[in-house]
């Protein structure tokens, strides 16, 4: 979510938010604040180590642009014309909560059929995509030991799923 100041300036915290959120230096279309109808959010279990939080967040959002290419903006370039990869066109909200908060959010995401990815504690012990998928496949949805989940969908629906979570510090 944006603060009032971010709504005025068109910028927000998050990967690529300055360009993707319409930050511009002059009057014109680029300086008009952008408000997205959708939201990308990550919910992390609060008891993770710092390195785990970063790793889980990266894994959780990694597939989103392949399924929904519209969430990815244009490639970047600096003043010297050095090319950089595109990033999400909108901020990624990172939240945290207890194991119970994450379990409840997972249930709400399923009941609303929201697009989601999950990261379970078992994935810390695997080393590749094949083993990751097998570890998730081995457990029923109600028994997953979730440490993180990413969501994408209409902002109001995502907000309702995240009820009880708080912003990551």
Short mmCIF file of C-alpha atoms in Angstrom, two decimals:
data_model
loop_
_atom_site.label_atom_id
_atom_site.label_comp_id
_atom_site.label_asym_id
_atom_site.label_seq_id
_atom_site.Cartn_x
_atom_site.Cartn_y
_atom_site.Cartn_z
CA UNK A 1 0.00 0.00 0.00
CA UNK A 2 1.15 3.51 -0.67
CA UNK A 3 1.38 6.36 1.76
CA UNK A 4 -0.26 9.68 0.92
CA UNK A 5 3.14 11.04 -0.08
CA UNK A 6 3.75 8.07 -2.38
CA UNK A 7 0.34 8.61 -4.02
CA UNK A 8 1.26 12.26 -4.66
CA UNK A 9 4.70 11.50 -6.07
CA UNK A 10 3.83 8.28 -7.87
CA UNK A 11 6.58 6.29 -6.20
CA UNK A 12 6.43 3.39 -3.77
CA UNK A 13 8.80 1.02 -2.05
CA UNK A 14 9.45 -2.16 -4.01
CA UNK A 15 11.46 -3.58 -6.86
CA UNK A 16 11.43 -1.21 -9.79
CA UNK A 17 8.77 0.99 -8.21
CA UNK A 18 10.37 4.29 -9.20
CA UNK A 19 10.04 3.67 -12.92
CA UNK A 20 7.11 1.27 -12.82
CA UNK A 21 5.01 3.53 -10.61
CA UNK A 22 5.35 6.47 -12.98
CA UNK A 23 8.03 8.54 -11.29
CA UNK A 24 8.94 11.40 -13.55
CA UNK A 25 10.64 14.73 -13.23
CA UNK A 26 8.26 16.87 -15.26
CA UNK A 27 4.59 17.49 -15.66
CA UNK A 28 2.99 15.05 -18.01
CA UNK A 29 1.69 11.49 -18.13
CA UNK A 30 4.79 10.09 -16.40
CA UNK A 31 4.22 12.23 -13.28
CA UNK A 32 0.62 11.09 -12.77
CA UNK A 33 0.38 8.56 -9.91
CA UNK A 34 -0.39 5.01 -10.96
CA UNK A 35 -2.81 2.96 -8.90
CA UNK A 36 -2.92 -0.72 -9.74
CA UNK A 37 -6.12 -2.77 -9.62
CA UNK A 38 -4.03 -5.82 -8.75
CA UNK A 39 -1.59 -6.59 -5.99
CA UNK A 40 1.49 -8.77 -5.70
CA UNK A 41 2.09 -9.82 -2.10
CA UNK A 42 4.40 -12.16 -0.23
CA UNK A 43 3.52 -13.47 3.22
CA UNK A 44 6.42 -14.86 5.24
CA UNK A 45 6.37 -16.76 8.50
CA UNK A 46 7.81 -14.45 11.14
CA UNK A 47 10.24 -17.01 12.63
CA UNK A 48 12.47 -17.30 9.53
CA UNK A 49 16.14 -16.33 9.55
CA UNK A 50 17.06 -13.27 7.44
CA UNK A 51 18.68 -15.33 4.68
CA UNK A 52 15.60 -17.57 4.59
CA UNK A 53 13.25 -14.60 4.21
CA UNK A 54 15.21 -13.31 1.23
CA UNK A 55 15.53 -16.74 -0.39
CA UNK A 56 11.86 -17.60 0.10
CA UNK A 57 10.72 -14.23 -1.27
CA UNK A 58 12.85 -14.61 -4.40
CA UNK A 59 11.58 -18.13 -5.06
CA UNK A 60 7.94 -17.26 -4.42
CA UNK A 61 7.74 -14.42 -6.94
CA UNK A 62 10.00 -16.00 -9.56
CA UNK A 63 7.25 -17.65 -11.60
CA UNK A 64 4.69 -14.88 -11.58
CA UNK A 65 5.86 -13.14 -14.75
CA UNK A 66 5.89 -16.40 -16.71
CA UNK A 67 2.20 -17.03 -16.01
CA UNK A 68 1.11 -13.37 -16.08
CA UNK A 69 3.49 -11.52 -18.40
CA UNK A 70 1.48 -8.31 -17.90
CA UNK A 71 2.98 -7.93 -14.41
CA UNK A 72 6.42 -7.39 -15.95
CA UNK A 73 7.38 -3.95 -17.18
CA UNK A 74 9.71 -2.89 -19.95
CA UNK A 75 13.48 -3.51 -19.88
CA UNK A 76 15.62 -0.91 -18.12
CA UNK A 77 18.61 1.04 -19.43
CA UNK A 78 20.90 3.52 -17.76
CA UNK A 79 22.15 6.81 -19.21
CA UNK A 80 25.01 4.94 -20.93
CA UNK A 81 22.51 2.62 -22.67
CA UNK A 82 23.56 -0.40 -20.61
CA UNK A 83 20.62 -2.80 -20.78
CA UNK A 84 19.02 -4.40 -17.70
CA UNK A 85 16.28 -6.97 -17.30
CA UNK A 86 12.69 -5.86 -16.84
CA UNK A 87 11.14 -6.05 -13.39
CA UNK A 88 7.62 -6.16 -12.04
CA UNK A 89 5.67 -3.09 -13.12
CA UNK A 90 4.18 -2.70 -9.64
CA UNK A 91 5.45 -2.89 -6.07
CA UNK A 92 5.61 -6.19 -4.20
CA UNK A 93 4.08 -6.01 -0.75
CA UNK A 94 6.02 -8.12 1.77
CA UNK A 95 4.12 -9.13 4.90
CA UNK A 96 4.79 -11.43 7.83
CA UNK A 97 2.76 -13.38 10.33
CA UNK A 98 2.66 -16.39 12.57
CA UNK A 99 2.38 -19.95 11.33
CA UNK A 100 -1.34 -19.76 12.11
CA UNK A 101 -1.71 -16.51 10.13
CA UNK A 102 -0.02 -18.12 7.15
CA UNK A 103 -2.20 -21.24 7.37
CA UNK A 104 -5.37 -19.13 7.55
CA UNK A 105 -4.24 -16.96 4.62
CA UNK A 106 -3.52 -20.08 2.58
CA UNK A 107 -7.06 -21.33 3.21
CA UNK A 108 -8.55 -17.97 2.23
CA UNK A 109 -6.41 -17.83 -0.94
CA UNK A 110 -7.62 -21.30 -1.92
CA UNK A 111 -11.27 -20.46 -1.24
CA UNK A 112 -10.96 -17.33 -3.42
CA UNK A 113 -9.05 -19.19 -6.15
CA UNK A 114 -6.27 -16.60 -6.07
CA UNK A 115 -3.06 -17.24 -7.96
CA UNK A 116 -0.49 -18.35 -5.40
CA UNK A 117 2.87 -19.97 -4.89
CA UNK A 118 4.00 -21.73 -1.74
CA UNK A 119 7.29 -22.42 -0.02
CA UNK A 120 7.34 -25.14 2.64
CA UNK A 121 9.94 -25.85 5.30
CA UNK A 122 10.86 -29.04 3.42
CA UNK A 123 12.28 -26.95 0.57
CA UNK A 124 15.17 -25.78 2.75
CA UNK A 125 16.49 -29.36 2.53
CA UNK A 126 16.31 -29.77 -1.25
CA UNK A 127 18.65 -28.39 -3.85
CA UNK A 128 16.77 -28.33 -7.12
CA UNK A 129 13.40 -27.71 -8.75
CA UNK A 130 12.58 -31.41 -9.24
CA UNK A 131 13.07 -32.21 -5.55
CA UNK A 132 11.22 -29.03 -4.53
CA UNK A 133 8.15 -30.04 -6.53
CA UNK A 134 8.32 -33.61 -5.16
CA UNK A 135 8.49 -32.31 -1.57
CA UNK A 136 5.35 -30.20 -2.03
CA UNK A 137 3.58 -33.00 -3.93
CA UNK A 138 4.17 -35.43 -1.04
CA UNK A 139 1.99 -33.44 1.40
CA UNK A 140 -1.73 -32.60 1.33
CA UNK A 141 -2.71 -28.92 1.16
CA UNK A 142 -3.93 -28.86 4.77
CA UNK A 143 -0.70 -30.40 6.09
CA UNK A 144 1.82 -28.20 4.27
CA UNK A 145 4.33 -26.66 6.69
CA UNK A 146 4.19 -23.26 5.01
CA UNK A 147 6.96 -20.73 5.56
CA UNK A 148 5.89 -18.43 2.75
CA UNK A 149 3.26 -17.76 0.15
CA UNK A 150 2.97 -15.27 -2.71
CA UNK A 151 -0.32 -14.00 -4.09
CA UNK A 152 -1.44 -12.13 -7.15
CA UNK A 153 -4.92 -10.89 -7.84
CA UNK A 154 -7.40 -8.08 -7.36
CA UNK A 155 -6.11 -5.80 -4.60
CA UNK A 156 -9.24 -6.12 -2.43
CA UNK A 157 -9.16 -9.92 -2.56
CA UNK A 158 -5.43 -10.02 -1.72
CA UNK A 159 -6.02 -7.62 1.19
CA UNK A 160 -8.74 -9.91 2.58
CA UNK A 161 -6.49 -12.97 2.30
CA UNK A 162 -3.72 -11.15 4.19
CA UNK A 163 -5.98 -10.25 7.14
CA UNK A 164 -4.02 -10.58 10.37
CA UNK A 165 -0.61 -10.19 8.71
CA UNK A 166 1.58 -7.16 9.24
CA UNK A 167 4.15 -5.37 7.11
CA UNK A 168 7.59 -6.94 7.13
CA UNK A 169 9.99 -4.67 9.01
#
